[in-house]
PDB file of C-alpha atoms and ligand atoms in Angstrom:
ATOM      1  CA  UNK B 188      21.016 -25.619  30.226  1.00 54.00           C
ATOM      2  CA  UNK B 189      22.352 -22.071  30.439  1.00 53.00           C
ATOM      3  CA  UNK B 190      20.038 -19.147  29.817  1.00 60.00           C
ATOM      4  CA  UNK B 191      20.140 -17.629  26.378  1.00 63.00           C
ATOM      5  CA  UNK B 192      21.837 -14.252  26.186  1.00 66.00           C
ATOM      6  CA  UNK B 193      18.962 -13.164  23.980  1.00 60.00           C
ATOM      7  CA  UNK B 194      16.257 -12.966  26.653  1.00 51.00           C
ATOM      8  CA  UNK B 195      14.781  -9.810  25.187  1.00 45.00           C
ATOM      9  CA  UNK B 196      13.894 -11.677  22.017  1.00 43.00           C
ATOM     10  CA  UNK B 197      10.223 -11.180  21.236  1.00 45.00           C
ATOM     11  CA  UNK B 198      10.127 -14.136  18.923  1.00 47.00           C
ATOM     12  CA  UNK B 199       8.388 -14.646  15.651  1.00 50.00           C
ATOM     13  CA  UNK B 200       4.691 -15.031  15.144  1.00 52.00           C
ATOM     14  CA  UNK B 201       3.304 -11.498  15.405  1.00 74.00           C
ATOM     15  CA  UNK B 202       1.194 -10.229  12.528  1.00 89.00           C
ATOM     16  CA  UNK B 203       2.923  -8.608   9.592  1.00 96.00           C
ATOM     17  CA  UNK B 204       1.730  -5.804   7.389  1.00 97.00           C
ATOM     18  CA  UNK B 205       3.523  -4.977   4.145  1.00 98.00           C
ATOM     19  CA  UNK B 206       2.864  -1.442   2.989  1.00 98.00           C
ATOM     20  CA  UNK B 207       3.535  -1.082  -0.720  1.00 98.00           C
ATOM     21  CA  UNK B 208       3.765   2.591  -1.527  1.00 98.00           C
ATOM     22  CA  UNK B 209       5.033   4.749  -4.374  1.00 96.00           C
ATOM     23  CA  UNK B 210       3.617   6.911  -7.133  1.00 95.00           C
ATOM     24  CA  UNK B 211       0.392   6.217  -8.960  1.00 92.00           C
ATOM     25  CA  UNK B 212       1.259   4.285 -12.133  1.00 91.00           C
ATOM     26  CA  UNK B 213       4.203   2.467 -10.533  1.00 94.00           C
ATOM     27  CA  UNK B 214       2.444  -0.869 -10.969  1.00 95.00           C
ATOM     28  CA  UNK B 215       1.620  -1.500  -7.304  1.00 97.00           C
ATOM     29  CA  UNK B 216      -1.613  -3.328  -8.144  1.00 96.00           C
ATOM     30  CA  UNK B 217      -0.047  -5.657 -10.719  1.00 96.00           C
ATOM     31  CA  UNK B 218       2.861  -6.609  -8.481  1.00 98.00           C
ATOM     32  CA  UNK B 219       0.657  -7.120  -5.417  1.00 98.00           C
ATOM     33  CA  UNK B 220      -1.901  -9.277  -7.280  1.00 98.00           C
ATOM     34  CA  UNK B 221       0.829 -11.618  -8.482  1.00 98.00           C
ATOM     35  CA  UNK B 222       2.480 -11.887  -5.065  1.00 98.00           C
ATOM     36  CA  UNK B 223      -0.824 -12.633  -3.314  1.00 98.00           C
ATOM     37  CA  UNK B 224      -1.433 -15.423  -5.817  1.00 98.00           C
ATOM     38  CA  UNK B 225       2.027 -16.865  -5.028  1.00 98.00           C
ATOM     39  CA  UNK B 226       2.112 -16.705  -1.239  1.00 98.00           C
ATOM     40  CA  UNK B 227      -0.481 -18.409   0.960  1.00 97.00           C
ATOM     41  CA  UNK B 228      -1.516 -16.567   4.112  1.00 97.00           C
ATOM     42  CA  UNK B 229      -1.205 -13.132   2.538  1.00 98.00           C
ATOM     43  CA  UNK B 230      -4.304 -11.000   1.990  1.00 98.00           C
ATOM     44  CA  UNK B 231      -5.068  -7.595   0.490  1.00 98.00           C
ATOM     45  CA  UNK B 232      -6.218  -4.678   2.591  1.00 98.00           C
ATOM     46  CA  UNK B 233      -9.187  -3.375   0.618  1.00 98.00           C
ATOM     47  CA  UNK B 234      -9.202   0.391   1.052  1.00 98.00           C
ATOM     48  CA  UNK B 235     -12.244   2.593   1.273  1.00 98.00           C
ATOM     49  CA  UNK B 236     -12.552   5.345  -1.298  1.00 98.00           C
ATOM     50  CA  UNK B 237     -14.993   8.043  -2.333  1.00 98.00           C
ATOM     51  CA  UNK B 238     -13.671   8.008  -5.898  1.00 97.00           C
ATOM     52  CA  UNK B 239     -16.025   6.602  -8.564  1.00 96.00           C
ATOM     53  CA  UNK B 240     -15.487   2.977  -9.556  1.00 97.00           C
ATOM     54  CA  UNK B 241     -13.669   2.380 -12.845  1.00 94.00           C
ATOM     55  CA  UNK B 242     -15.430  -0.044 -15.224  1.00 94.00           C
ATOM     56  CA  UNK B 243     -12.762  -2.714 -14.681  1.00 93.00           C
ATOM     57  CA  UNK B 244     -12.920  -2.519 -10.871  1.00 96.00           C
ATOM     58  CA  UNK B 245     -14.847  -4.860  -8.616  1.00 97.00           C
ATOM     59  CA  UNK B 246     -16.538  -3.310  -5.574  1.00 98.00           C
ATOM     60  CA  UNK B 247     -15.382  -4.969  -2.368  1.00 98.00           C
ATOM     61  CA  UNK B 248     -12.288  -6.464  -4.021  1.00 97.00           C
ATOM     62  CA  UNK B 249     -10.471  -3.443  -5.454  1.00 97.00           C
ATOM     63  CA  UNK B 250     -12.017  -0.901  -3.106  1.00 98.00           C
ATOM     64  CA  UNK B 251     -15.015  -0.441  -0.908  1.00 98.00           C
ATOM     65  CA  UNK B 252     -16.659   2.435  -2.769  1.00 98.00           C
ATOM     66  CA  UNK B 253     -18.537   4.820  -0.498  1.00 98.00           C
ATOM     67  CA  UNK B 254     -20.009   8.316  -0.705  1.00 98.00           C
ATOM     68  CA  UNK B 255     -18.090  11.347   0.595  1.00 97.00           C
ATOM     69  CA  UNK B 256     -20.601  11.486   3.435  1.00 97.00           C
ATOM     70  CA  UNK B 257     -20.061   7.874   4.483  1.00 97.00           C
ATOM     71  CA  UNK B 258     -16.316   8.361   4.264  1.00 98.00           C
ATOM     72  CA  UNK B 259     -16.468  11.325   6.649  1.00 97.00           C
ATOM     73  CA  UNK B 260     -18.680   9.333   9.044  1.00 97.00           C
ATOM     74  CA  UNK B 261     -16.073   6.579   9.082  1.00 97.00           C
ATOM     75  CA  UNK B 262     -13.312   9.085   9.851  1.00 97.00           C
ATOM     76  CA  UNK B 263     -15.374  10.374  12.774  1.00 97.00           C
ATOM     77  CA  UNK B 264     -15.983   6.822  13.994  1.00 97.00           C
ATOM     78  CA  UNK B 265     -12.188   6.288  14.072  1.00 95.00           C
ATOM     79  CA  UNK B 266     -12.380   3.459  11.572  1.00 94.00           C
ATOM     80  CA  UNK B 267      -9.269   4.425   9.588  1.00 96.00           C
ATOM     81  CA  UNK B 268      -5.670   3.678  10.483  1.00 96.00           C
ATOM     82  CA  UNK B 269      -4.797   6.367   7.978  1.00 97.00           C
ATOM     83  CA  UNK B 270      -6.689   8.313   5.381  1.00 98.00           C
ATOM     84  CA  UNK B 271      -5.806  10.935   2.780  1.00 98.00           C
ATOM     85  CA  UNK B 272      -7.329  13.148   0.181  1.00 97.00           C
ATOM     86  CA  UNK B 273      -5.558  12.343  -3.076  1.00 93.00           C
ATOM     87  CA  UNK B 274      -6.417  14.662  -5.966  1.00 91.00           C
ATOM     88  CA  UNK B 275     -10.088  15.256  -5.065  1.00 90.00           C
ATOM     89  CA  UNK B 276     -10.971  11.894  -3.553  1.00 96.00           C
ATOM     90  CA  UNK B 277     -10.678  10.270  -0.155  1.00 98.00           C
ATOM     91  CA  UNK B 278      -8.853   6.993   0.431  1.00 98.00           C
ATOM     92  CA  UNK B 279      -8.491   5.181   3.740  1.00 98.00           C
ATOM     93  CA  UNK B 280      -7.242   1.970   5.356  1.00 98.00           C
ATOM     94  CA  UNK B 281      -9.721   0.148   7.566  1.00 96.00           C
ATOM     95  CA  UNK B 282      -8.389  -0.578  11.034  1.00 94.00           C
ATOM     96  CA  UNK B 283     -10.999  -3.257  11.797  1.00 94.00           C
ATOM     97  CA  UNK B 284     -10.320  -5.116   8.538  1.00 95.00           C
ATOM     98  CA  UNK B 285      -6.584  -5.357   9.221  1.00 94.00           C
ATOM     99  CA  UNK B 286      -7.041  -6.332  12.859  1.00 92.00           C
ATOM    100  CA  UNK B 287      -9.485  -9.041  11.762  1.00 94.00           C
ATOM    101  CA  UNK B 288      -6.979 -10.517   9.312  1.00 95.00           C
ATOM    102  CA  UNK B 289      -4.157 -10.467  11.834  1.00 92.00           C
ATOM    103  CA  UNK B 290      -6.391 -12.179  14.418  1.00 92.00           C
ATOM    104  CA  UNK B 291      -6.895 -14.939  11.837  1.00 94.00           C
ATOM    105  CA  UNK B 292      -3.116 -15.336  11.566  1.00 94.00           C
ATOM    106  CA  UNK B 293      -2.917 -13.762   8.112  1.00 96.00           C
ATOM    107  CA  UNK B 294      -0.373 -11.241   6.881  1.00 97.00           C
ATOM    108  CA  UNK B 295      -1.733  -8.185   5.149  1.00 97.00           C
ATOM    109  CA  UNK B 296      -0.528  -6.200   2.173  1.00 98.00           C
ATOM    110  CA  UNK B 297      -1.507  -2.556   1.788  1.00 98.00           C
ATOM    111  CA  UNK B 298      -1.445  -0.507  -1.394  1.00 98.00           C
ATOM    112  CA  UNK B 299      -1.325   3.138  -0.389  1.00 98.00           C
ATOM    113  CA  UNK B 300       0.163   6.427  -1.532  1.00 96.00           C
ATOM    114  CA  UNK B 301       3.148   8.024   0.154  1.00 96.00           C
ATOM    115  CA  UNK B 302       1.495  10.489   2.568  1.00 96.00           C
ATOM    116  CA  UNK B 303      -0.652   7.721   4.001  1.00 97.00           C
ATOM    117  CA  UNK B 304       2.364   5.425   4.353  1.00 97.00           C
ATOM    118  CA  UNK B 305       4.255   8.128   6.235  1.00 97.00           C
ATOM    119  CA  UNK B 306       1.329   8.772   8.525  1.00 96.00           C
ATOM    120  CA  UNK B 307       1.097   5.036   9.306  1.00 96.00           C
ATOM    121  CA  UNK B 308       4.705   5.223  10.497  1.00 95.00           C
ATOM    122  CA  UNK B 309       3.512   7.526  13.287  1.00 95.00           C
ATOM    123  CA  UNK B 310       0.527   5.353  14.195  1.00 91.00           C
ATOM    124  CA  UNK B 311       0.566   2.750  16.953  1.00 84.00           C
ATOM    125  CA  UNK B 312      -0.184  -0.489  15.131  1.00 84.00           C
ATOM    126  CA  UNK B 313      -0.243  -2.607  18.289  1.00 79.00           C
ATOM    127  CA  UNK B 314       1.469  -5.910  17.809  1.00 75.00           C
ATOM    128  CA  UNK B 315       1.505  -5.756  14.014  1.00 91.00           C
ATOM    129  CA  UNK B 316       4.988  -5.362  12.572  1.00 93.00           C
ATOM    130  CA  UNK B 317       4.903  -3.089   9.541  1.00 96.00           C
ATOM    131  CA  UNK B 318       7.388  -3.072   6.657  1.00 97.00           C
ATOM    132  CA  UNK B 319       7.461  -0.289   4.101  1.00 98.00           C
ATOM    133  CA  UNK B 320       8.277  -0.972   0.466  1.00 98.00           C
ATOM    134  CA  UNK B 321       8.644   1.816  -2.088  1.00 97.00           C
ATOM    135  CA  UNK B 322       7.855   0.739  -5.624  1.00 97.00           C
ATOM    136  CA  UNK B 323       8.584   2.867  -8.664  1.00 96.00           C
ATOM    137  CA  UNK B 324       9.688   2.579 -12.272  1.00 94.00           C
ATOM    138  CA  UNK B 325      13.163   3.992 -12.932  1.00 92.00           C
ATOM    139  CA  UNK B 326      11.944   7.102 -14.764  1.00 91.00           C
ATOM    140  CA  UNK B 327       9.078   9.582 -14.728  1.00 89.00           C
ATOM    141  CA  UNK B 328       8.736   9.089 -18.501  1.00 91.00           C
ATOM    142  CA  UNK B 329       7.837   5.453 -17.891  1.00 92.00           C
ATOM    143  CA  UNK B 330       5.411   6.479 -15.165  1.00 92.00           C
ATOM    144  CA  UNK B 331       3.671   8.884 -17.522  1.00 91.00           C
ATOM    145  CA  UNK B 332       3.464   6.308 -20.271  1.00 92.00           C
ATOM    146  CA  UNK B 333       1.834   3.803 -17.875  1.00 92.00           C
ATOM    147  CA  UNK B 334      -0.691   6.338 -16.618  1.00 90.00           C
ATOM    148  CA  UNK B 335      -1.622   7.201 -20.207  1.00 92.00           C
ATOM    149  CA  UNK B 336      -1.921   3.532 -21.221  1.00 90.00           C
ATOM    150  CA  UNK B 337      -4.416   2.928 -18.410  1.00 84.00           C
ATOM    151  CA  UNK B 338      -6.767   5.211 -20.291  1.00 82.00           C
ATOM    152  CA  UNK B 339      -8.828   5.903 -17.192  1.00 82.00           C
ATOM    153  CA  UNK B 340      -8.290   9.617 -16.803  1.00 85.00           C
ATOM    154  CA  UNK B 341      -8.111  12.855 -18.765  1.00 89.00           C
ATOM    155  CA  UNK B 342      -4.882  14.790 -19.390  1.00 91.00           C
ATOM    156  CA  UNK B 343      -5.314  17.224 -16.529  1.00 92.00           C
ATOM    157  CA  UNK B 344      -5.737  14.442 -13.946  1.00 91.00           C
ATOM    158  CA  UNK B 345      -2.720  12.590 -15.372  1.00 92.00           C
ATOM    159  CA  UNK B 346      -0.696  15.800 -15.041  1.00 93.00           C
ATOM    160  CA  UNK B 347      -1.806  16.132 -11.425  1.00 93.00           C
ATOM    161  CA  UNK B 348      -0.838  12.504 -10.718  1.00 91.00           C
ATOM    162  CA  UNK B 349       2.611  13.201 -12.202  1.00 93.00           C
ATOM    163  CA  UNK B 350       3.053  16.358 -10.106  1.00 93.00           C
ATOM    164  CA  UNK B 351       2.232  14.382  -6.961  1.00 92.00           C
ATOM    165  CA  UNK B 352       4.558  11.576  -8.123  1.00 92.00           C
ATOM    166  CA  UNK B 353       7.548  13.934  -8.325  1.00 92.00           C
ATOM    167  CA  UNK B 354       7.045  14.947  -4.703  1.00 93.00           C
ATOM    168  CA  UNK B 355       6.491  11.329  -3.652  1.00 93.00           C
ATOM    169  CA  UNK B 356       9.847  10.272  -5.150  1.00 92.00           C
ATOM    170  CA  UNK B 357      11.604  12.546  -2.654  1.00 93.00           C
ATOM    171  CA  UNK B 358      10.241  10.497   0.244  1.00 95.00           C
ATOM    172  CA  UNK B 359      12.032   7.280  -0.715  1.00 94.00           C
ATOM    173  CA  UNK B 360      14.517   7.449   2.218  1.00 95.00           C
ATOM    174  CA  UNK B 361      11.619   7.084   4.680  1.00 96.00           C
ATOM    175  CA  UNK B 362      11.005   3.465   3.675  1.00 97.00           C
ATOM    176  CA  UNK B 363      12.627   0.064   4.316  1.00 97.00           C
ATOM    177  CA  UNK B 364      12.932  -1.349   0.801  1.00 98.00           C
ATOM    178  CA  UNK B 365      13.090  -0.068  -2.766  1.00 97.00           C
ATOM    179  CA  UNK B 366      11.795  -2.060  -5.716  1.00 98.00           C
ATOM    180  CA  UNK B 367      12.392  -0.666  -9.204  1.00 97.00           C
ATOM    181  CA  UNK B 368       9.513  -1.947 -11.271  1.00 96.00           C
ATOM    182  CA  UNK B 369      10.858  -1.885 -14.819  1.00 95.00           C
ATOM    183  CA  UNK B 370      10.265  -5.602 -15.277  1.00 96.00           C
ATOM    184  CA  UNK B 371       7.137  -7.082 -13.674  1.00 97.00           C
ATOM    185  CA  UNK B 372       8.567 -10.580 -13.075  1.00 98.00           C
ATOM    186  CA  UNK B 373      11.618  -9.164 -11.309  1.00 98.00           C
ATOM    187  CA  UNK B 374       9.530  -6.823  -9.170  1.00 98.00           C
ATOM    188  CA  UNK B 375       7.220  -9.701  -8.188  1.00 98.00           C
ATOM    189  CA  UNK B 376      10.196 -11.868  -7.196  1.00 98.00           C
ATOM    190  CA  UNK B 377      11.672  -9.044  -5.158  1.00 98.00           C
ATOM    191  CA  UNK B 378       8.478  -8.318  -3.242  1.00 98.00           C
ATOM    192  CA  UNK B 379       7.904 -12.033  -2.586  1.00 98.00           C
ATOM    193  CA  UNK B 380      11.492 -12.335  -1.344  1.00 98.00           C
ATOM    194  CA  UNK B 381      11.011  -9.477   1.102  1.00 98.00           C
ATOM    195  CA  UNK B 382       7.849 -11.063   2.481  1.00 98.00           C
ATOM    196  CA  UNK B 383       9.413 -14.504   2.813  1.00 97.00           C
ATOM    197  CA  UNK B 384      12.476 -13.075   4.571  1.00 97.00           C
ATOM    198  CA  UNK B 385      10.425 -10.948   6.965  1.00 96.00           C
ATOM    199  CA  UNK B 386       8.251 -13.937   7.845  1.00 95.00           C
ATOM    200  CA  UNK B 387      11.279 -15.840   9.113  1.00 93.00           C
ATOM    201  CA  UNK B 388      13.039 -12.903  10.737  1.00 92.00           C
ATOM    202  CA  UNK B 389      13.768 -13.285  14.437  1.00 88.00           C
ATOM    203  CA  UNK B 390      12.994 -10.058  16.249  1.00 79.00           C
ATOM    204  CA  UNK B 391      15.206  -9.014  19.137  1.00 70.00           C
TER     205      UNK B 391
HETATM  206  P1  LIG I  66      -6.227   5.069  -7.693  1.00 90.01           P
HETATM  207  O1  LIG I  66      -7.206   6.173  -7.774  1.00 90.01           O
HETATM  208  O2  LIG I  66      -5.281   5.052  -8.862  1.00 90.01           O
HETATM  209  O3  LIG I  66      -6.850   3.726  -7.434  1.00 90.01           O
HETATM  210  O4  LIG I  66      -5.324   5.353  -6.397  1.00 90.01           O
HETATM  211  C1  LIG I  66      -4.653   6.570  -6.242  1.00 90.01           C
HETATM  212  C2  LIG I  66      -3.586   6.415  -5.168  1.00 90.01           C
HETATM  213  O5  LIG I  66      -4.220   6.181  -3.916  1.00 90.01           O
HETATM  214  C3  LIG I  66      -2.659   5.217  -5.419  1.00 90.01           C
HETATM  215  O6  LIG I  66      -1.315   5.637  -5.255  1.00 90.01           O
HETATM  216  C4  LIG I  66      -3.063   4.226  -4.337  1.00 90.01           C
HETATM  217  O7  LIG I  66      -1.962   3.443  -3.897  1.00 90.01           O
HETATM  218  C5  LIG I  66      -3.521   5.158  -3.244  1.00 90.01           C
HETATM  219  N1  LIG I  66      -4.415   4.510  -2.257  1.00 90.01           N
HETATM  220  C6  LIG I  66      -5.321   3.527  -2.440  1.00 90.01           C
HETATM  221  N2  LIG I  66      -5.913   3.217  -1.283  1.00 90.01           N
HETATM  222  C7  LIG I  66      -5.365   4.000  -0.338  1.00 90.01           C
HETATM  223  C8  LIG I  66      -5.545   4.138   1.079  1.00 90.01           C
HETATM  224  O8  LIG I  66      -6.339   3.475   1.735  1.00 90.01           O
HETATM  225  N3  LIG I  66      -4.789   5.063   1.713  1.00 90.01           N
HETATM  226  C9  LIG I  66      -3.892   5.845   1.040  1.00 90.01           C
HETATM  227  N4  LIG I  66      -3.182   6.702   1.774  1.00 90.01           N
HETATM  228  N5  LIG I  66      -3.691   5.749  -0.280  1.00 90.01           N
HETATM  229  C10 LIG I  66      -4.431   4.833  -0.962  1.00 90.01           C
END
């Protein structure tokens, strides 16, 4: 049999990370939760944060909640693939957690803001292939209305989230996919489709 002309093919089977980014209030959590429930072999990267837990949040599932001091210790120990200060709180992605999942043959989904996503693009992720998905509603009015409906923050913090969101929108061209989340079912289907397609992609 003749040799394939595609000898440089690396094949399929390396770990995949799906970074879902976009402004706060875009609906990243809702879309991700639904997609994880649909697709076996896909797990959530639980970020570390120094922000206080909201009453509806479950420690260890939504975030690992730590003190400012512990967060800084983890930065110094090199435990974060990326970390940011967003408004006044720290958020970071655990390197060891993601490596552990990939070693188990699982794909990982990350829910992070835009600066962190851009900094991941400059980070050597080893053999993990990373796809970047920008999720946003079609208007800032809708974003504001969602942030207000959450009822978790006062006006000044919502205003600050919206200011950050306007800057984040400008970074869209840095990412691989755009999902407009005006309808949850459609956004869920689109994210699931991306993941399914990337899982069967042949890399050359
Ligand atoms: P919230 O306080 O609403 O849970 O999150 C605020 C923002 O931080 C959201 O846009 C969320 O996606 C982002 N975020 C959550 N975890 C991380 C993380 O580990 N790294 C980065 N860069 N952003 C995160």
